[in-house]
XYZ file of C-alpha atoms in Angstrom:
64
model
C -2.863 -10.324 -33.048
C -5.770 -9.624 -30.718
C -4.798 -8.137 -27.339
C -5.589 -10.413 -24.440
C -7.957 -9.019 -21.798
C -6.339 -8.231 -18.457
C -6.835 -10.484 -15.489
C -8.686 -9.233 -12.428
C -6.495 -6.465 -11.005
C -6.010 -7.725 -7.470
C -5.342 -11.282 -8.640
C -2.615 -10.591 -11.190
C 0.253 -10.856 -8.678
C -1.335 -13.947 -7.160
C -1.285 -15.620 -10.589
C 2.484 -15.197 -10.712
C 2.804 -16.452 -7.140
C 0.747 -19.524 -8.000
C 2.832 -20.228 -11.090
C 6.016 -19.998 -9.020
C 4.671 -22.097 -6.133
C 5.014 -19.187 -3.711
C 1.470 -19.048 -2.317
C 0.334 -20.573 0.938
C -2.310 -23.300 0.724
C -5.272 -21.005 1.406
C -4.321 -18.450 -1.243
C -3.391 -21.137 -3.764
C -6.787 -22.782 -3.315
C -8.588 -19.437 -3.624
C -6.754 -18.553 -6.840
C -7.295 -22.029 -8.313
C -11.022 -21.727 -7.584
C -11.079 -18.285 -9.185
C -9.361 -19.650 -12.315
C -12.249 -22.087 -12.788
C -14.761 -19.247 -13.071
C -12.783 -16.418 -14.694
C -11.731 -16.930 -18.316
C -9.564 -13.794 -18.282
C -7.466 -14.911 -15.339
C -7.333 -18.482 -16.692
C -5.979 -17.169 -20.009
C -3.454 -14.944 -18.228
C -2.324 -17.875 -16.046
C -1.896 -20.084 -19.109
C 0.222 -17.355 -20.711
C 2.389 -17.090 -17.585
C 2.969 -20.852 -17.656
C 3.769 -20.702 -21.382
C 6.369 -17.991 -20.770
C 7.912 -20.009 -17.935
C 8.265 -22.992 -20.280
C 9.842 -20.813 -22.968
C 12.379 -19.439 -20.501
C 13.388 -22.958 -19.473
C 14.469 -23.729 -23.046
C 18.066 -24.613 -23.846
C 18.525 -21.778 -26.324
C 18.286 -19.082 -23.652
C 21.099 -20.211 -21.397
C 24.786 -19.612 -21.868
C 26.867 -22.704 -21.357
C 30.461 -21.960 -20.374
């Protein structure tokens, strides 16, 4: 497996905030614009979204 390049350092936390819907409109727009021009951050954001989907799966929750 090839290691994925890191996203831009100062934007990494913003990627998580965007994925969780925690950014204000101005920051969300700025990060979305950055994702259009930076393949490293776009790949990292896609991976964050993939992990979020995996964690929503039924097999990871305990049902009492």
